[in-house]
Coordinates of C-alpha atoms (C1' of nucleotides) in Angstrom, one line a residue:
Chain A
X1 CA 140.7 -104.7 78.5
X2 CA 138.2 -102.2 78.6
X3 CA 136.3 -103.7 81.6
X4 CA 135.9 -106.6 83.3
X5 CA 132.6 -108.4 82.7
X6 CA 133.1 -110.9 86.5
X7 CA 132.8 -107.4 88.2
X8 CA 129.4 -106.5 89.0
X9 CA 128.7 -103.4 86.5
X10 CA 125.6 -101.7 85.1
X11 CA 125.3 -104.5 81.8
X12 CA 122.5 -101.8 80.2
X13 CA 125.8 -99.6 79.1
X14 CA 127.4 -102.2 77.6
X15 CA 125.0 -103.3 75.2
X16 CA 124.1 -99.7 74.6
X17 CA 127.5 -98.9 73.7
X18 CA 127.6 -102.0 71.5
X19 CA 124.4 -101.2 69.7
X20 CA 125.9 -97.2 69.4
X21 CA 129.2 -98.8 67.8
X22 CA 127.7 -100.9 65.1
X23 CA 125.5 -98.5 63.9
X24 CA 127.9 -96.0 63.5
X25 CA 130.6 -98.8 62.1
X26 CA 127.8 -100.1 59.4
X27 CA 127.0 -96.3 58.5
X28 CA 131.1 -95.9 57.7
X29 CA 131.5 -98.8 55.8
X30 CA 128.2 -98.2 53.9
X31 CA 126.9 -101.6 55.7
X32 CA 122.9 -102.4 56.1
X33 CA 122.3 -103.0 59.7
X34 CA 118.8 -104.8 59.3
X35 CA 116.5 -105.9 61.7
X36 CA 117.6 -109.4 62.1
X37 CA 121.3 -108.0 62.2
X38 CA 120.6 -105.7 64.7
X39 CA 118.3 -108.1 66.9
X40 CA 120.8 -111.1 66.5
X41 CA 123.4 -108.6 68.0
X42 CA 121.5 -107.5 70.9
X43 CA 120.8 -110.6 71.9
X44 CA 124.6 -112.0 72.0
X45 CA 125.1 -108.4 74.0
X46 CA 122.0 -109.5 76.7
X47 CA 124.9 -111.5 78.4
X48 CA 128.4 -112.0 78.3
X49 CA 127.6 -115.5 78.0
X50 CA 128.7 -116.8 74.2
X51 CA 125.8 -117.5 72.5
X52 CA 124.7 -120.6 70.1
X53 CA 123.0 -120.2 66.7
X54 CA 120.5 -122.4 67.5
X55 CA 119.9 -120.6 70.9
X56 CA 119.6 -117.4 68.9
X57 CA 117.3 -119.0 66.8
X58 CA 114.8 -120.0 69.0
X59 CA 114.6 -116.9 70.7
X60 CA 114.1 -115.2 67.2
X61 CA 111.1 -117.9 66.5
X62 CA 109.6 -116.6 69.7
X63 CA 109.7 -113.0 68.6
X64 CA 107.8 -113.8 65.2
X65 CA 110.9 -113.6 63.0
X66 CA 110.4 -116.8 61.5
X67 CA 113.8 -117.6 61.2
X68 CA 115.5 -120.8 59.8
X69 CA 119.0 -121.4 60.6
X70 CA 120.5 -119.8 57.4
X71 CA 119.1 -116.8 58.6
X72 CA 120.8 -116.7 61.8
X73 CA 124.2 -117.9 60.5
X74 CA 123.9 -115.3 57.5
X75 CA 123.2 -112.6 60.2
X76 CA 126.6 -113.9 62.5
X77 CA 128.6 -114.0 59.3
X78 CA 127.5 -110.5 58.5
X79 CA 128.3 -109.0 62.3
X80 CA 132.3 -111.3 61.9
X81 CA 133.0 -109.7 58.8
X82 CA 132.6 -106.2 60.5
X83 CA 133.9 -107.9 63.5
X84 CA 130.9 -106.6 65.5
X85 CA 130.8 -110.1 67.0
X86 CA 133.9 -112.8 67.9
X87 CA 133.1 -116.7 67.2
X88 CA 134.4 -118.8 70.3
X89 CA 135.4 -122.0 68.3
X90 CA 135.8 -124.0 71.3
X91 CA 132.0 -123.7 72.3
X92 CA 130.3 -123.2 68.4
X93 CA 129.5 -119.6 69.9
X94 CA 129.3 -116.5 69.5
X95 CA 130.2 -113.3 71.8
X96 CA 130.1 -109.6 71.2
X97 CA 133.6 -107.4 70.6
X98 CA 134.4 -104.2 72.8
X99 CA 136.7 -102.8 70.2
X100 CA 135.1 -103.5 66.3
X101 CA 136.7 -100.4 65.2
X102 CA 140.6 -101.9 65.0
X103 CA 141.4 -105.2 64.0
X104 CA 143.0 -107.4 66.6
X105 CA 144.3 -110.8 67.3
X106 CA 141.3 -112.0 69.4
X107 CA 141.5 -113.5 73.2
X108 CA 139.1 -114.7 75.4
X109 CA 139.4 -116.3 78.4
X110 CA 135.8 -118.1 79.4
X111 CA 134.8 -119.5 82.3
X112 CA 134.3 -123.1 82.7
X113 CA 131.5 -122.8 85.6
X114 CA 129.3 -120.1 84.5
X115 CA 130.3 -119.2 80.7
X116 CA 130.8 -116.0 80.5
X117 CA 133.8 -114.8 78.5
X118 CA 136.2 -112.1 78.9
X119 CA 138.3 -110.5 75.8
X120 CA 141.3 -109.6 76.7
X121 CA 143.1 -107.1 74.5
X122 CA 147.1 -108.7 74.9
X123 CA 149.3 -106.6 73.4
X124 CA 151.8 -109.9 73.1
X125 CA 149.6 -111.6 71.0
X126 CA 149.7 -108.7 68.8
X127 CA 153.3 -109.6 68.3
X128 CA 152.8 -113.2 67.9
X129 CA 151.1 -113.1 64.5
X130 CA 154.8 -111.0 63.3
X131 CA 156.8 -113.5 64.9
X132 CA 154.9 -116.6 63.7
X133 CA 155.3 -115.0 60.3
X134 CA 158.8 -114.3 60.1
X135 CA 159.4 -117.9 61.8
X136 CA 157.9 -120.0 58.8
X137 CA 157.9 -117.6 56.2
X138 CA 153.6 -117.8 56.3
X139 CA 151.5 -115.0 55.9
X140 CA 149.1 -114.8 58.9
X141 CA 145.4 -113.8 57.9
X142 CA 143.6 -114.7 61.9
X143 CA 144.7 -115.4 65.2
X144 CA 142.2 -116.5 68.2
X145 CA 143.3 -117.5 71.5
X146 CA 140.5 -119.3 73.8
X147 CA 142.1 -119.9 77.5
X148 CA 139.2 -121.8 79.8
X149 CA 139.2 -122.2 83.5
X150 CA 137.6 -121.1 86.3
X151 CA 136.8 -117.2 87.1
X152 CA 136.8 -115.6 90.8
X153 CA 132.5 -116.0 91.4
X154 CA 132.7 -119.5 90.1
X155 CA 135.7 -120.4 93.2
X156 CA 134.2 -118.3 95.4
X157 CA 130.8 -120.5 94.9
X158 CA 132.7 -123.8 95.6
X159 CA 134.0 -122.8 98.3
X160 CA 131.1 -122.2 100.2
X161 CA 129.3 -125.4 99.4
Chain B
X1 CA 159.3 -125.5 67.4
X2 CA 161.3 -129.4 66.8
X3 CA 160.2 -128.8 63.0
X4 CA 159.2 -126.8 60.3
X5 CA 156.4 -129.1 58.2
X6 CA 157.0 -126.7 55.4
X7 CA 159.9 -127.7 54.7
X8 CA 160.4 -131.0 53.3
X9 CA 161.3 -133.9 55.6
X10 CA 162.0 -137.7 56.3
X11 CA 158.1 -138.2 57.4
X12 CA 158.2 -141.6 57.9
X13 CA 160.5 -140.4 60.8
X14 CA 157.9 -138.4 62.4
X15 CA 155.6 -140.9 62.4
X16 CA 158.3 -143.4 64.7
X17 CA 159.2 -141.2 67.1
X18 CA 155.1 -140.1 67.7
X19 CA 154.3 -143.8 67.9
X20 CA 157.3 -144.5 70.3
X21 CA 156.7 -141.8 72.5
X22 CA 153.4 -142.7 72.9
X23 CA 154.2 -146.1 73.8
X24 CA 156.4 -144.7 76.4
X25 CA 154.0 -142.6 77.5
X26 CA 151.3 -145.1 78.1
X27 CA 153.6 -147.9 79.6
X28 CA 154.4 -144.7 82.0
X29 CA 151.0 -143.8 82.8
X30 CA 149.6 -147.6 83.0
X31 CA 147.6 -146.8 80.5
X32 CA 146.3 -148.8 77.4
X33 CA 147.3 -148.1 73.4
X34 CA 144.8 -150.7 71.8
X35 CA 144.7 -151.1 68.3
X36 CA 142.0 -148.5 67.4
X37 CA 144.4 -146.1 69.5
X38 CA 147.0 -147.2 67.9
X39 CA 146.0 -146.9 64.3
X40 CA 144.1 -143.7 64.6
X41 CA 147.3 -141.9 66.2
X42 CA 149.2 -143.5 63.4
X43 CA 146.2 -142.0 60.9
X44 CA 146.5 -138.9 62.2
X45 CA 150.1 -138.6 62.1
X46 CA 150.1 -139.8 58.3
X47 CA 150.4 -136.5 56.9
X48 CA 150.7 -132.7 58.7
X49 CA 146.7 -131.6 58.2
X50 CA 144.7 -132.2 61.1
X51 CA 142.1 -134.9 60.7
X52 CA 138.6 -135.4 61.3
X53 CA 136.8 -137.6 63.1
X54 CA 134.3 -139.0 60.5
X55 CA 137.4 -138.8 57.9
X56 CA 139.1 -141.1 60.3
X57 CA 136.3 -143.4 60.8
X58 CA 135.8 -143.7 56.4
X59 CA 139.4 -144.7 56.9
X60 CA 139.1 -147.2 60.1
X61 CA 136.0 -149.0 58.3
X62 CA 137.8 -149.7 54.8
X63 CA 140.5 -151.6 57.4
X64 CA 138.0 -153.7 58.7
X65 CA 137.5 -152.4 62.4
X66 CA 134.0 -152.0 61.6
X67 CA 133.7 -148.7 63.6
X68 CA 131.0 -146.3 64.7
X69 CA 131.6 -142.4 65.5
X70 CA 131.6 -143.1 69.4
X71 CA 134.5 -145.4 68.5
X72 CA 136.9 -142.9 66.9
X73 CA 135.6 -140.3 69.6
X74 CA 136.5 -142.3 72.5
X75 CA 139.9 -143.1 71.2
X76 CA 140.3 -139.2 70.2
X77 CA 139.2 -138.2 73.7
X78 CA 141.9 -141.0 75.2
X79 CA 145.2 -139.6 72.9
X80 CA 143.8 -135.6 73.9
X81 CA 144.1 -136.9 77.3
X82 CA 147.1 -138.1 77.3
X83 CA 148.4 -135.0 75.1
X84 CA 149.5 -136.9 72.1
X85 CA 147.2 -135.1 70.2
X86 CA 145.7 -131.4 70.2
X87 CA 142.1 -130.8 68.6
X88 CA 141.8 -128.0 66.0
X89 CA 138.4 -126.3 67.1
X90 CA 138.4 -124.2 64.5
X91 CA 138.6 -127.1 61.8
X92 CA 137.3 -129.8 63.8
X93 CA 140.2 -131.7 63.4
X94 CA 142.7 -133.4 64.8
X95 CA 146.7 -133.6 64.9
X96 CA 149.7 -134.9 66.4
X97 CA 151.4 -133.4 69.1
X98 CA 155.6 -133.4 69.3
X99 CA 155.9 -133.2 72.6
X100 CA 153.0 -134.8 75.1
X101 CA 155.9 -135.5 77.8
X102 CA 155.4 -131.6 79.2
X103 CA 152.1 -130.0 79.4
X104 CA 151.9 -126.8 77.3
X105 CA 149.8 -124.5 75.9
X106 CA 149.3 -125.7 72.5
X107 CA 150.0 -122.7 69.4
X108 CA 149.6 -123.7 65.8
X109 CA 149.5 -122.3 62.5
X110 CA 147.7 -123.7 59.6
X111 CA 147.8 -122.7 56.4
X112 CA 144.0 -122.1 54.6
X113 CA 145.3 -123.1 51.4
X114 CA 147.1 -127.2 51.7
X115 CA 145.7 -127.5 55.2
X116 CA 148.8 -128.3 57.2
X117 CA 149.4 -127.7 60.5
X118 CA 152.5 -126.5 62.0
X119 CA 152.6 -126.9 66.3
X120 CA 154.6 -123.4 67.9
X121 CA 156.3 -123.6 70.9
X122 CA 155.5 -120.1 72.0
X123 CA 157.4 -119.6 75.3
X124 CA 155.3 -116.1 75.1
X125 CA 152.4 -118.1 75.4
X126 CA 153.4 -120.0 78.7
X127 CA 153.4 -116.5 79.9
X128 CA 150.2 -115.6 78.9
X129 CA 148.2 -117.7 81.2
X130 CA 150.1 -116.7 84.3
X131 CA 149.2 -112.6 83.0
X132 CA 145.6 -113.4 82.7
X133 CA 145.2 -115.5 86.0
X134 CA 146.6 -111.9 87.9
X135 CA 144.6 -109.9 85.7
X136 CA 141.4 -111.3 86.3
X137 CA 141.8 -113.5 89.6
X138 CA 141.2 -116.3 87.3
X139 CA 142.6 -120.2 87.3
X140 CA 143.4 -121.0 83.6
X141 CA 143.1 -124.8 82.5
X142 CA 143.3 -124.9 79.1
X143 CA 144.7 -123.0 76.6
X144 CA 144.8 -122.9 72.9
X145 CA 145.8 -120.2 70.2
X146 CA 145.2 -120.9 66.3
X147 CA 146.9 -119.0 63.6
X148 CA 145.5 -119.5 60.1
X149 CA 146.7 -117.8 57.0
X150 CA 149.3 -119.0 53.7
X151 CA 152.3 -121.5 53.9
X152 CA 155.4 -120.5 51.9
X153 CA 154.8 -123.0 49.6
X154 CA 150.9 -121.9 48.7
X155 CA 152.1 -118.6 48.1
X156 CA 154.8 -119.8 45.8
X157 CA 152.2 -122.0 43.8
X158 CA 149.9 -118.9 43.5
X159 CA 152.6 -117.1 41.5
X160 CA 153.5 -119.4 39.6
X161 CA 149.8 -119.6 38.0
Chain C
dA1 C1' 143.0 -171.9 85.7
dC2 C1' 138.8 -169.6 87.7
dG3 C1' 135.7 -166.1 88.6
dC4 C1' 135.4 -161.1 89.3
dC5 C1' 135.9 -156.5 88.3
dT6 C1' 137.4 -152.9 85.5
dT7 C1' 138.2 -151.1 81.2
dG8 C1' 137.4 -150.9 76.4
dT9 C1' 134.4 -151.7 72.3
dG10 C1' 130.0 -152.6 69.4
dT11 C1' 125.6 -150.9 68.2
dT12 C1' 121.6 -148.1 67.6
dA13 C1' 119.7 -144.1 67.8
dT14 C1' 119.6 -139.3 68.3
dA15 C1' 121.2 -134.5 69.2
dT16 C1' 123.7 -130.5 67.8
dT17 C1' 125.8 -127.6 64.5
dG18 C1' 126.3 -125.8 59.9
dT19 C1' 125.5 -125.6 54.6
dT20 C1' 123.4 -125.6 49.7
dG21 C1' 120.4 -124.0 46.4
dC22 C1' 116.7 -121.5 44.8
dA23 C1' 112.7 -118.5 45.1
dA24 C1' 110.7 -114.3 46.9
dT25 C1' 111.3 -109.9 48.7
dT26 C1' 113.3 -105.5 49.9
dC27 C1' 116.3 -101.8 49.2
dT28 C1' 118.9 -98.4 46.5
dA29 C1' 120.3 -95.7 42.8
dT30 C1' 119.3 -94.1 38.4
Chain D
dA1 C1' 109.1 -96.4 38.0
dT2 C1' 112.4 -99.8 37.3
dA3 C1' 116.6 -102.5 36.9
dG4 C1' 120.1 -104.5 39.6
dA5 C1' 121.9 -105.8 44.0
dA6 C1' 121.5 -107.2 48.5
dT7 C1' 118.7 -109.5 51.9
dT8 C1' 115.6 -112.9 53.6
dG9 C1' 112.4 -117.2 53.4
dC10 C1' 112.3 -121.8 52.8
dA11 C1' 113.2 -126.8 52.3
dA12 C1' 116.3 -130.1 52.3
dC13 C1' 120.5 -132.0 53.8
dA14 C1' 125.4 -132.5 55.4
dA15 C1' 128.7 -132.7 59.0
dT16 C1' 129.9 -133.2 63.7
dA17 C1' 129.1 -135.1 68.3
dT18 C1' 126.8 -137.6 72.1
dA19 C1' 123.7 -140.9 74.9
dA20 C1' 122.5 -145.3 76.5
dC21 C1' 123.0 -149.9 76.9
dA22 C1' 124.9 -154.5 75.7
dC23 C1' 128.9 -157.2 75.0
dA24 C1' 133.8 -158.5 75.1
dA25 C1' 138.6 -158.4 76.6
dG26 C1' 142.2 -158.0 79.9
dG27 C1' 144.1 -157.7 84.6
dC28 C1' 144.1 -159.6 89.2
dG29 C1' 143.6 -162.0 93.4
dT30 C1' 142.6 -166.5 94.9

DNA sequence: ACGCCTTGTGTTATATTGTTGCAATTCTAT
DNA sequence: ATAGAATTGCAACAATATAACACAAGGCGT
């Protein structure tokens, strides 16, 4: 886990970091990072909060891009494929990845209370997949595992009401 | 894992033993199988691929129950309570469970190809909650982890062409 | 058995999420 | 410059899920 997103930190970094590894990712793999591409990225980074198309898509509309929603859902496919960006099936959203660079089983634990989502980078699920495999004879091609509940601000906050 | 739905089996005999456990269970837990209940759990465990919702209601309405969505939700929402079935975000679908007496973190593996869906009982991943509750300070309710990829038997029928 | 209350269902409408198909544009390499 | 590929605009639509309210069925104490 390369940080731990219900810890206060300075958030500026993160998405700065995020915005520095998919450029550099895109240039490597000879991959167009356009301005919708880019924009729809740094908007999933603003928070950790997993972000909906449609949410993406209105803020877009506000900022003149004219968007409809192929045009967001084209831009999330584009940033999964290079695995800039993690799809939380559980909510139909969308959150940015620390780690693009190597493929990995993802894991996200998300808070039921305020949203945000952590990825967690457990090294038993990277054994899972080889287990699961040799188990039923099935080749594995993705793995996701979404844990919910309730993080430390979140109990803290009921507890003083 | 109580059985590999890869290989062939009896199904008719999975289909009992879901039905009477739930019985069980809901004489246990006071609570109420009705007939929609009833026949969607029985729909869903007709065959090993998950199910959807409006797929289940096509079904319900040729059988006369003259159904609307909130119908087939509400009895979904009453067997995922109970734990006889899990939900498949990724595929929007729905799917028996073998074993709704214990709570457990629910693992499966469906194949991209025929669709089935194969339920793990990863003790690994009873451990995985407990590692990301210290971790993070974090209370986990719910947890879920889907594999996708090929069943032995898709890969044998892509040779074969 | 009767009424009463709780639980479950019917019904209509609507919200949310995601896709298809095709035209227009932009980019890139020759 | 220009052909070909990749990207975006656009309109319609499909699939999934929920809200709100009325009605019915079943359990329970009297």
């Amino acid at each position: 886990m390369s940080q731990n997103v219900y810890e206060p930190h300075n958030h500026s970094h993160c998405v700065d970091h995020a915005i520095d590894r998919a450029r550099s990712l895109c240039e490597q793999r000879g991959a167009r990072l356009t301005k919708v591409r880019l924009r729809v990225l740094e908007l999933i980074w603003q928070s950790h909060k997993p972000m909906g198309a449609y949410e993406l898509l209105a803020i877009l509309a506000q900022e003149g891009f004219n968007p409809a929603p192929p045009t967001v859902y084209r831009a999330l496919d584009f940033l999964l494929d290079l695995g800039l960006v993690h799809r939380l099936h559980s909510l139909n959203a969308f959150v940015g990845c620390n780690h693009p660079e190597d493929q990995h089983p993802a894991c996200f634990f998300v808070c039921e209370q305020c949203g945000k989502a952590q990825e967690l980078a457990a090294d038993k699920l990277q054994a899972l997949s080889r287990q699961v495999e040799e188990l039923l004879g099935v080749t594995v091609n993705h793995q996701l595992t979404e844990l919910s509940g309730i993080c430390p601000g979140c109990k803290q906050k009921a507890l003083e009401q």
